[in-house]
Amino acid sequence: MRSPRMRFLAVAAAPLVFLAACDTGSGDDASSSDDAAATSAPGDDAAATSAAPNGDLADLGVDTDGDVPALTWDGEPFADGDLPFVAAQTESEVLTEGDGDEVADTHEVRVRYLTVNGSTGDELVSTFENDEAVTLDMTDEGIFPAFTEVLPGSNVGDELLMTIPAADAFGEAGNPQLGVGATDTMIFYMEVLETGEPLTQAEGEEVEPEEGLPTVETDGESAAQIDVEGVEAPDQLVEQVLIQGEGPEVVAGQTIRVHYTGVQLSNGEQFDASYDRGEPTEFPIGVGQVITGWDEGLVGQNVGSRVLLVIPADQAYGEAPEDDAAAETGDGQPPANPLEGEDLVFVIDILGAS
């Protein structure tokens, strides 16, 4: 029987192309759009008024015969069409109906997609090139309204086309960083791969830990109780899976979402726990943004896993200075991190990776 929870769901961390503007230049923010207009380059107003809608979603299609999908216009490669393609409003169409689970408005949805700028024909982003996918959180108010309106009610296996004017996504200024001008239209081809409720704790098969490691008691909803009595200081990183998740392996460069508890090996004192802040933590992994023990201990683990890490000081916050004099920097200040020289123990639930 299939679990109602999607076991291999990645973190709902949408790439920048999916993130809507914080304001659309309306209401109380009208002055900000006036400022933008005042500083725009000559000819911008003319371009804005000349970009009359000429694009019909019904004329678009997708060629899936090649190695990766390609957008078409009237059956020909999109870039060969009578550009620019300008849509009057956000629209969507189901090209192929899937028969998988239905997407709910509380779900995370794993998708592959291709995005093209309708004005230039340029490809903005494609996950098909490297056979990747991203996950969209339907409860995230920061992503495009088109996705939170269109995807709930769709099914796994659906293939969708969407046209989204830049103003509907980013506001009146568009998004120059992505190469999307104020009057451009973005065209999305999207495949719905998987859907399910977000993981809130590790889920999978329990694993019997090796002897001599810290013992762990946790309900997955609050900080873990970690007993370090009698545990020897490690001379290298120790990784122990406590629950084997069924999700994809974490890859260096991804952003992962975790719940965790950390204690000092020397005395078992808790120094940090994401549970105390009431929500999971997200960060890039395997790229030097966190301590080495996390980079090395979490890359290669599976989403859904609970992992025990015993980390020597040199892979945490560094070895302790040899004497008190060395403990101070050149300006007479003590080390910035009080965990310097401490071996650390973490229990980490990997809730997603994208």
mmCIF file of C-alpha atoms in Angstrom:
data_model
loop_
_atom_site.group_PDB
_atom_site.id
_atom_site.type_symbol
_atom_site.label_atom_id
_atom_site.label_comp_id
_atom_site.label_asym_id
_atom_site.label_seq_id
_atom_site.Cartn_x
_atom_site.Cartn_y
_atom_site.Cartn_z
ATOM 1 C CA MET A 1 0.000 0.000 0.000
ATOM 2 C CA ARG A 2 1.389 3.369 -0.983
ATOM 3 C CA SER A 3 2.208 5.737 1.850
ATOM 4 C CA PRO A 4 0.132 8.943 1.776
ATOM 5 C CA ARG A 5 3.340 10.875 2.420
ATOM 6 C CA MET A 6 5.684 11.362 -0.513
ATOM 7 C CA ARG A 7 8.814 9.620 0.676
ATOM 8 C CA PHE A 8 11.253 11.085 -1.807
ATOM 9 C CA LEU A 9 10.032 14.634 -1.728
ATOM 10 C CA ALA A 10 12.721 17.252 -1.972
ATOM 11 C CA VAL A 11 12.711 20.518 -0.082
ATOM 12 C CA ALA A 12 10.334 23.134 -1.289
ATOM 13 C CA ALA A 13 12.980 25.606 -2.265
ATOM 14 C CA ALA A 14 11.923 27.099 -5.562
ATOM 15 C CA PRO A 15 14.602 28.620 -7.793
ATOM 16 C CA LEU A 16 14.593 32.356 -8.282
ATOM 17 C CA VAL A 17 12.597 32.101 -11.494
ATOM 18 C CA PHE A 18 9.580 30.916 -9.468
ATOM 19 C CA LEU A 19 9.687 33.666 -6.850
ATOM 20 C CA ALA A 20 7.250 36.509 -7.223
ATOM 21 C CA ALA A 21 7.982 40.131 -6.432
ATOM 22 C CA CYS A 22 7.362 41.362 -2.903
ATOM 23 C CA ASP A 23 5.232 44.188 -4.267
ATOM 24 C CA THR A 24 3.570 44.865 -7.588
ATOM 25 C CA GLY A 25 3.735 48.634 -7.539
ATOM 26 C CA SER A 26 0.101 49.046 -6.555
ATOM 27 C CA GLY A 27 -1.693 50.542 -3.595
ATOM 28 C CA ASP A 28 0.643 51.996 -0.966
ATOM 29 C CA ASP A 29 3.634 51.096 -3.109
ATOM 30 C CA ALA A 30 2.647 53.288 -6.027
ATOM 31 C CA SER A 31 5.422 55.745 -5.256
ATOM 32 C CA SER A 32 8.052 53.055 -5.773
ATOM 33 C CA SER A 33 6.775 52.388 -9.293
ATOM 34 C CA ASP A 34 6.750 56.112 -10.005
ATOM 35 C CA ASP A 35 10.419 56.226 -8.992
ATOM 36 C CA ALA A 36 11.160 53.275 -11.267
ATOM 37 C CA ALA A 37 9.457 55.030 -14.176
ATOM 38 C CA ALA A 38 11.432 58.196 -13.492
ATOM 39 C CA THR A 39 14.728 56.343 -13.721
ATOM 40 C CA SER A 40 13.876 54.120 -16.684
ATOM 41 C CA ALA A 41 15.837 54.406 -19.878
ATOM 42 C CA PRO A 42 14.486 56.470 -22.812
ATOM 43 C CA GLY A 43 12.123 54.441 -24.948
ATOM 44 C CA ASP A 44 10.887 52.195 -22.138
ATOM 45 C CA ASP A 45 7.443 53.784 -22.199
ATOM 46 C CA ALA A 46 7.225 53.334 -25.935
ATOM 47 C CA ALA A 47 8.197 49.697 -25.646
ATOM 48 C CA ALA A 48 5.605 49.156 -22.954
ATOM 49 C CA THR A 49 2.796 50.582 -25.064
ATOM 50 C CA SER A 50 3.874 48.831 -28.277
ATOM 51 C CA ALA A 51 3.879 45.323 -26.813
ATOM 52 C CA ALA A 52 0.251 44.563 -27.609
ATOM 53 C CA PRO A 53 -0.941 41.019 -26.881
ATOM 54 C CA ASN A 54 -0.490 38.764 -29.891
ATOM 55 C CA GLY A 55 0.080 35.357 -28.298
ATOM 56 C CA ASP A 56 -2.472 32.566 -28.151
ATOM 57 C CA LEU A 57 -1.762 29.669 -25.797
ATOM 58 C CA ALA A 58 -3.574 27.342 -28.197
ATOM 59 C CA ASP A 59 -0.850 27.953 -30.800
ATOM 60 C CA LEU A 60 1.904 26.668 -28.507
ATOM 61 C CA GLY A 61 3.095 23.102 -28.145
ATOM 62 C CA VAL A 62 6.043 21.022 -27.051
ATOM 63 C CA ASP A 63 8.300 18.845 -29.171
ATOM 64 C CA THR A 64 9.352 15.854 -27.055
ATOM 65 C CA ASP A 65 11.108 13.891 -29.801
ATOM 66 C CA GLY A 66 14.569 15.187 -28.942
ATOM 67 C CA ASP A 67 16.773 14.579 -25.935
ATOM 68 C CA VAL A 68 15.002 17.401 -24.084
ATOM 69 C CA PRO A 69 11.609 19.045 -24.681
ATOM 70 C CA ALA A 70 11.489 22.131 -26.908
ATOM 71 C CA LEU A 71 8.744 24.718 -27.193
ATOM 72 C CA THR A 72 6.943 25.117 -30.546
ATOM 73 C CA TRP A 73 4.753 27.819 -32.050
ATOM 74 C CA ASP A 74 2.315 26.762 -34.786
ATOM 75 C CA GLY A 75 4.268 23.521 -35.043
ATOM 76 C CA GLU A 76 7.634 25.177 -35.662
ATOM 77 C CA PRO A 77 10.519 25.866 -33.237
ATOM 78 C CA PHE A 78 9.376 28.693 -30.999
ATOM 79 C CA ALA A 79 12.284 31.011 -31.820
ATOM 80 C CA ASP A 80 11.316 30.812 -35.512
ATOM 81 C CA GLY A 81 7.886 32.313 -34.771
ATOM 82 C CA ASP A 82 6.783 35.886 -35.267
ATOM 83 C CA LEU A 83 8.340 37.211 -32.053
ATOM 84 C CA PRO A 84 7.592 38.724 -29.683
ATOM 85 C CA PHE A 85 4.959 36.405 -28.202
ATOM 86 C CA VAL A 86 2.957 38.563 -25.777
ATOM 87 C CA ALA A 87 0.127 37.124 -23.673
ATOM 88 C CA ALA A 88 -2.634 39.345 -22.359
ATOM 89 C CA GLN A 89 -2.966 37.385 -19.114
ATOM 90 C CA THR A 90 -1.829 34.317 -17.244
ATOM 91 C CA GLU A 91 -3.282 31.183 -18.833
ATOM 92 C CA SER A 92 -2.709 27.447 -18.544
ATOM 93 C CA GLU A 93 -3.518 24.314 -20.501
ATOM 94 C CA VAL A 94 -3.135 20.605 -19.769
ATOM 95 C CA LEU A 95 -1.327 19.011 -22.705
ATOM 96 C CA THR A 96 -1.321 15.493 -21.279
ATOM 97 C CA GLU A 97 -3.451 14.248 -18.412
ATOM 98 C CA GLY A 98 -1.758 12.119 -15.786
ATOM 99 C CA ASP A 99 -3.417 9.433 -13.685
ATOM 100 C CA GLY A 100 -1.361 9.800 -10.519
ATOM 101 C CA ASP A 101 -2.142 11.361 -7.157
ATOM 102 C CA GLU A 102 -4.020 14.644 -7.104
ATOM 103 C CA VAL A 103 -2.151 17.729 -5.935
ATOM 104 C CA ALA A 104 -3.621 19.397 -2.845
ATOM 105 C CA ASP A 105 -3.146 23.013 -1.829
ATOM 106 C CA THR A 106 -1.114 21.875 1.214
ATOM 107 C CA HIS A 107 1.280 19.715 -0.798
ATOM 108 C CA GLU A 108 4.799 20.024 -2.026
ATOM 109 C CA VAL A 109 4.949 19.263 -5.742
ATOM 110 C CA ARG A 110 8.021 17.966 -7.508
ATOM 111 C CA VAL A 111 8.263 19.180 -11.119
ATOM 112 C CA ARG A 112 10.498 19.418 -14.135
ATOM 113 C CA TYR A 113 10.118 22.509 -16.291
ATOM 114 C CA LEU A 114 11.278 24.572 -19.227
ATOM 115 C CA THR A 115 10.950 28.362 -19.231
ATOM 116 C CA VAL A 116 11.250 30.525 -22.358
ATOM 117 C CA ASN A 117 11.122 34.308 -22.755
ATOM 118 C CA GLY A 118 8.318 34.966 -25.236
ATOM 119 C CA SER A 119 9.860 38.212 -26.461
ATOM 120 C CA THR A 120 13.254 36.859 -27.424
ATOM 121 C CA GLY A 121 12.712 33.104 -27.687
ATOM 122 C CA ASP A 122 15.592 32.618 -25.266
ATOM 123 C CA GLU A 123 15.497 29.722 -22.837
ATOM 124 C CA LEU A 124 15.572 31.103 -19.283
ATOM 125 C CA VAL A 125 15.812 27.901 -17.271
ATOM 126 C CA SER A 126 15.426 24.189 -17.970
ATOM 127 C CA THR A 127 15.719 21.310 -15.538
ATOM 128 C CA PHE A 128 15.583 18.797 -18.371
ATOM 129 C CA GLU A 129 19.165 19.433 -19.477
ATOM 130 C CA ASN A 130 20.580 17.728 -16.378
ATOM 131 C CA ASP A 131 17.536 15.576 -15.604
ATOM 132 C CA GLU A 132 16.839 17.579 -12.461
ATOM 133 C CA ALA A 133 13.663 18.590 -10.668
ATOM 134 C CA VAL A 134 12.542 21.177 -8.147
ATOM 135 C CA THR A 135 9.852 21.188 -5.513
ATOM 136 C CA LEU A 136 7.172 23.822 -5.100
ATOM 137 C CA ASP A 137 5.434 24.372 -1.782
ATOM 138 C CA MET A 138 1.781 25.132 -2.469
ATOM 139 C CA THR A 139 1.547 27.005 0.836
ATOM 140 C CA ASP A 140 4.426 29.339 -0.034
ATOM 141 C CA GLU A 141 2.994 32.790 -0.703
ATOM 142 C CA GLY A 142 6.270 33.820 -2.335
ATOM 143 C CA ILE A 143 5.943 31.739 -5.514
ATOM 144 C CA PHE A 144 4.006 32.733 -8.596
ATOM 145 C CA PRO A 145 0.234 32.849 -8.004
ATOM 146 C CA ALA A 146 -0.172 30.921 -11.264
ATOM 147 C CA PHE A 147 1.372 27.841 -9.689
ATOM 148 C CA THR A 148 -0.665 27.939 -6.494
ATOM 149 C CA GLU A 149 -3.796 28.387 -8.619
ATOM 150 C CA VAL A 150 -3.085 25.873 -11.388
ATOM 151 C CA LEU A 151 -1.247 23.002 -9.700
ATOM 152 C CA PRO A 152 -3.727 22.124 -6.909
ATOM 153 C CA GLY A 153 -6.243 19.809 -8.545
ATOM 154 C CA SER A 154 -3.792 18.609 -11.175
ATOM 155 C CA ASN A 155 -2.454 15.056 -11.130
ATOM 156 C CA VAL A 156 0.934 13.418 -11.122
ATOM 157 C CA GLY A 157 1.775 12.778 -14.757
ATOM 158 C CA ASP A 158 0.145 15.966 -16.026
ATOM 159 C CA GLU A 159 2.053 18.006 -18.596
ATOM 160 C CA LEU A 160 1.161 21.686 -18.521
ATOM 161 C CA LEU A 161 1.732 24.829 -20.539
ATOM 162 C CA MET A 162 1.474 28.255 -18.905
ATOM 163 C CA THR A 163 1.882 31.797 -20.174
ATOM 164 C CA ILE A 164 2.675 34.351 -17.476
ATOM 165 C CA PRO A 165 3.154 38.055 -18.254
ATOM 166 C CA ALA A 166 6.119 39.497 -16.357
ATOM 167 C CA ALA A 167 3.872 41.915 -14.489
ATOM 168 C CA ASP A 168 1.824 39.021 -13.099
ATOM 169 C CA ALA A 169 4.972 37.418 -11.763
ATOM 170 C CA PHE A 170 7.402 40.160 -10.809
ATOM 171 C CA GLY A 171 5.466 43.400 -10.889
ATOM 172 C CA GLU A 172 5.762 46.318 -13.263
ATOM 173 C CA ALA A 173 9.569 46.249 -13.491
ATOM 174 C CA GLY A 174 9.895 42.603 -14.563
ATOM 175 C CA ASN A 175 13.071 40.853 -13.471
ATOM 176 C CA PRO A 176 16.189 42.078 -15.319
ATOM 177 C CA GLN A 177 18.355 39.686 -13.294
ATOM 178 C CA LEU A 178 16.636 36.782 -15.052
ATOM 179 C CA GLY A 179 16.482 38.528 -18.396
ATOM 180 C CA VAL A 180 12.742 39.207 -18.124
ATOM 181 C CA GLY A 181 11.700 42.692 -19.204
ATOM 182 C CA ALA A 182 8.662 44.591 -17.993
ATOM 183 C CA THR A 183 6.550 43.695 -21.057
ATOM 184 C CA ASP A 184 7.864 40.167 -21.605
ATOM 185 C CA THR A 185 5.825 36.988 -21.282
ATOM 186 C CA MET A 186 7.267 33.844 -19.712
ATOM 187 C CA ILE A 187 6.169 30.509 -21.138
ATOM 188 C CA PHE A 188 6.397 27.421 -18.940
ATOM 189 C CA TYR A 189 6.241 23.776 -19.940
ATOM 190 C CA MET A 190 5.946 21.705 -16.753
ATOM 191 C CA GLU A 191 5.750 18.003 -15.891
ATOM 192 C CA VAL A 192 4.226 17.048 -12.530
ATOM 193 C CA LEU A 193 6.378 14.237 -11.137
ATOM 194 C CA GLU A 194 5.283 13.717 -7.539
ATOM 195 C CA THR A 195 3.173 15.260 -4.824
ATOM 196 C CA GLY A 196 2.582 14.809 -1.126
ATOM 197 C CA GLU A 197 2.487 16.388 2.295
ATOM 198 C CA PRO A 198 5.868 17.849 3.373
ATOM 199 C CA LEU A 199 7.990 15.722 5.663
ATOM 200 C CA THR A 200 8.051 17.020 9.222
ATOM 201 C CA GLN A 201 10.328 14.305 10.634
ATOM 202 C CA ALA A 202 12.445 11.390 9.480
ATOM 203 C CA GLU A 203 10.480 8.565 7.910
ATOM 204 C CA GLY A 204 11.700 5.131 6.911
ATOM 205 C CA GLU A 205 13.162 1.950 8.374
ATOM 206 C CA GLU A 206 14.838 2.072 11.766
ATOM 207 C CA VAL A 207 18.488 1.019 11.853
ATOM 208 C CA GLU A 208 20.249 -0.592 14.831
ATOM 209 C CA PRO A 209 23.227 1.654 15.668
ATOM 210 C CA GLU A 210 26.749 0.438 16.280
ATOM 211 C CA GLU A 211 27.838 -0.042 19.888
ATOM 212 C CA GLY A 212 29.779 2.700 21.646
ATOM 213 C CA LEU A 213 27.854 5.589 20.097
ATOM 214 C CA PRO A 214 25.690 8.161 21.868
ATOM 215 C CA THR A 215 22.174 6.891 22.540
ATOM 216 C CA VAL A 216 19.237 8.869 21.217
ATOM 217 C CA GLU A 217 15.637 9.248 22.298
ATOM 218 C CA THR A 218 13.361 11.433 20.203
ATOM 219 C CA ASP A 219 9.748 11.729 19.179
ATOM 220 C CA GLY A 220 10.628 13.645 16.007
ATOM 221 C CA GLU A 221 8.624 16.640 17.218
ATOM 222 C CA SER A 222 10.997 18.096 19.818
ATOM 223 C CA ALA A 223 14.717 18.247 20.518
ATOM 224 C CA ALA A 224 16.346 14.829 20.802
ATOM 225 C CA GLN A 225 17.648 13.560 24.126
ATOM 226 C CA ILE A 226 21.247 12.500 23.487
ATOM 227 C CA ASP A 227 23.193 10.506 26.096
ATOM 228 C CA VAL A 228 26.970 10.730 25.608
ATOM 229 C CA GLU A 229 28.063 8.978 28.803
ATOM 230 C CA GLY A 230 31.013 6.680 28.189
ATOM 231 C CA VAL A 231 31.398 7.688 24.517
ATOM 232 C CA GLU A 232 35.011 8.091 23.458
ATOM 233 C CA ALA A 233 36.240 11.166 21.636
ATOM 234 C CA PRO A 234 36.415 10.416 17.889
ATOM 235 C CA ASP A 235 39.550 10.751 15.823
ATOM 236 C CA GLN A 236 37.472 10.999 12.665
ATOM 237 C CA LEU A 237 33.905 11.755 11.640
ATOM 238 C CA VAL A 238 31.367 9.118 12.695
ATOM 239 C CA GLU A 239 28.155 8.751 10.686
ATOM 240 C CA GLN A 240 25.324 6.516 11.895
ATOM 241 C CA VAL A 241 21.949 6.300 10.167
ATOM 242 C CA LEU A 242 19.202 5.817 12.760
ATOM 243 C CA ILE A 243 16.292 5.879 10.296
ATOM 244 C CA GLN A 244 16.948 5.015 6.667
ATOM 245 C CA GLY A 245 14.919 7.345 4.473
ATOM 246 C CA GLU A 246 13.639 6.349 1.062
ATOM 247 C CA GLY A 247 14.269 9.644 -0.709
ATOM 248 C CA PRO A 248 16.990 10.649 -3.173
ATOM 249 C CA GLU A 249 20.575 11.027 -2.049
ATOM 250 C CA VAL A 250 21.661 14.492 -0.972
ATOM 251 C CA VAL A 251 24.055 15.985 -3.518
ATOM 252 C CA ALA A 252 26.671 18.655 -2.863
ATOM 253 C CA GLY A 253 25.365 22.056 -3.916
ATOM 254 C CA GLN A 254 21.770 21.350 -2.974
ATOM 255 C CA THR A 255 19.858 23.269 -0.341
ATOM 256 C CA ILE A 256 18.662 20.912 2.365
ATOM 257 C CA ARG A 257 15.982 21.310 4.992
ATOM 258 C CA VAL A 258 16.582 19.677 8.354
ATOM 259 C CA HIS A 259 15.510 19.487 11.960
ATOM 260 C CA TYR A 260 18.431 18.888 14.306
ATOM 261 C CA THR A 261 19.709 18.763 17.862
ATOM 262 C CA GLY A 262 23.345 19.414 18.830
ATOM 263 C CA VAL A 263 25.168 18.619 22.086
ATOM 264 C CA GLN A 264 28.766 18.751 23.275
ATOM 265 C CA LEU A 265 30.402 15.344 23.577
ATOM 266 C CA SER A 266 32.377 16.426 26.626
ATOM 267 C CA ASN A 267 29.341 16.981 28.863
ATOM 268 C CA GLY A 268 26.186 16.214 26.856
ATOM 269 C CA GLU A 269 25.034 19.821 27.108
ATOM 270 C CA GLN A 270 22.696 20.908 24.335
ATOM 271 C CA PHE A 271 23.928 24.043 22.578
ATOM 272 C CA ASP A 272 21.459 24.242 19.681
ATOM 273 C CA ALA A 273 18.227 22.729 18.365
ATOM 274 C CA SER A 274 16.081 23.817 15.440
ATOM 275 C CA TYR A 275 13.011 22.575 17.334
ATOM 276 C CA ASP A 276 13.476 25.390 19.836
ATOM 277 C CA ARG A 277 12.941 27.865 16.996
ATOM 278 C CA GLY A 278 9.762 26.121 15.891
ATOM 279 C CA GLU A 279 10.743 25.347 12.303
ATOM 280 C CA PRO A 280 13.304 23.417 10.237
ATOM 281 C CA THR A 281 16.517 25.024 9.031
ATOM 282 C CA GLU A 282 17.587 25.354 5.384
ATOM 283 C CA PHE A 283 21.131 25.786 4.055
ATOM 284 C CA PRO A 284 23.405 24.797 1.131
ATOM 285 C CA ILE A 285 25.296 21.561 1.749
ATOM 286 C CA GLY A 286 28.665 20.350 0.525
ATOM 287 C CA VAL A 287 29.901 23.820 -0.461
ATOM 288 C CA GLY A 288 31.587 25.045 2.703
ATOM 289 C CA GLN A 289 28.635 26.992 4.105
ATOM 290 C CA VAL A 290 28.397 24.803 7.224
ATOM 291 C CA ILE A 291 30.928 22.933 9.362
ATOM 292 C CA THR A 292 32.949 20.256 7.582
ATOM 293 C CA GLY A 293 31.341 17.460 9.590
ATOM 294 C CA TRP A 294 27.940 18.386 8.197
ATOM 295 C CA ASP A 295 29.204 18.765 4.624
ATOM 296 C CA GLU A 296 30.885 15.356 4.722
ATOM 297 C CA GLY A 297 28.328 13.596 6.892
ATOM 298 C CA LEU A 298 25.130 14.609 5.105
ATOM 299 C CA VAL A 299 26.096 14.525 1.430
ATOM 300 C CA GLY A 300 25.137 11.068 0.177
ATOM 301 C CA GLN A 301 22.477 10.488 2.821
ATOM 302 C CA ASN A 302 18.887 9.962 1.757
ATOM 303 C CA VAL A 303 16.034 12.401 2.207
ATOM 304 C CA GLY A 304 13.847 11.130 5.026
ATOM 305 C CA SER A 305 16.802 9.793 7.017
ATOM 306 C CA ARG A 306 17.680 10.485 10.636
ATOM 307 C CA VAL A 307 21.454 10.674 10.990
ATOM 308 C CA LEU A 308 23.667 10.689 14.077
ATOM 309 C CA LEU A 309 26.959 12.523 13.578
ATOM 310 C CA VAL A 310 29.852 12.481 16.040
ATOM 311 C CA ILE A 311 32.184 15.216 14.850
ATOM 312 C CA PRO A 312 35.763 15.794 16.041
ATOM 313 C CA ALA A 313 36.658 19.390 16.805
ATOM 314 C CA ASP A 314 38.807 19.806 13.708
ATOM 315 C CA GLN A 315 35.733 19.119 11.546
ATOM 316 C CA ALA A 316 33.498 21.327 13.686
ATOM 317 C CA TYR A 317 34.693 24.724 14.921
ATOM 318 C CA GLY A 318 38.395 23.975 15.080
ATOM 319 C CA GLU A 319 40.896 22.634 17.574
ATOM 320 C CA ALA A 320 41.381 24.388 20.898
ATOM 321 C CA PRO A 321 44.458 26.668 21.161
ATOM 322 C CA GLU A 322 47.433 25.131 22.964
ATOM 323 C CA ASP A 323 47.474 27.741 25.723
ATOM 324 C CA ASP A 324 45.556 30.707 27.054
ATOM 325 C CA ALA A 325 47.740 33.187 25.232
ATOM 326 C CA ALA A 326 46.990 31.531 21.915
ATOM 327 C CA ALA A 327 43.293 31.607 22.745
ATOM 328 C CA GLU A 328 43.258 35.322 22.135
ATOM 329 C CA THR A 329 43.491 36.999 18.785
ATOM 330 C CA GLY A 330 45.959 39.740 17.942
ATOM 331 C CA ASP A 331 43.698 42.419 19.372
ATOM 332 C CA GLY A 332 43.369 40.631 22.689
ATOM 333 C CA GLN A 333 39.871 39.253 22.051
ATOM 334 C CA PRO A 334 38.897 35.641 22.820
ATOM 335 C CA PRO A 335 37.888 33.265 19.987
ATOM 336 C CA ALA A 336 34.573 34.112 18.389
ATOM 337 C CA ASN A 337 33.047 30.642 18.777
ATOM 338 C CA PRO A 338 32.704 29.143 22.257
ATOM 339 C CA LEU A 339 32.548 25.645 20.698
ATOM 340 C CA GLU A 340 36.129 25.856 19.503
ATOM 341 C CA GLY A 341 37.946 22.722 20.613
ATOM 342 C CA GLU A 342 34.722 20.793 21.317
ATOM 343 C CA ASP A 343 33.776 17.436 19.793
ATOM 344 C CA LEU A 344 30.105 17.676 18.841
ATOM 345 C CA VAL A 345 27.179 15.293 18.484
ATOM 346 C CA PHE A 346 24.204 15.970 16.215
ATOM 347 C CA VAL A 347 20.969 14.142 15.487
ATOM 348 C CA ILE A 348 19.636 15.368 12.141
ATOM 349 C CA ASP A 349 16.377 14.646 10.314
ATOM 350 C CA ILE A 350 16.806 15.305 6.593
ATOM 351 C CA LEU A 351 13.417 16.569 5.448
ATOM 352 C CA GLY A 352 14.280 17.615 1.910
ATOM 353 C CA ALA A 353 16.965 18.498 -0.615
ATOM 354 C CA SER A 354 16.681 20.542 -3.783
#
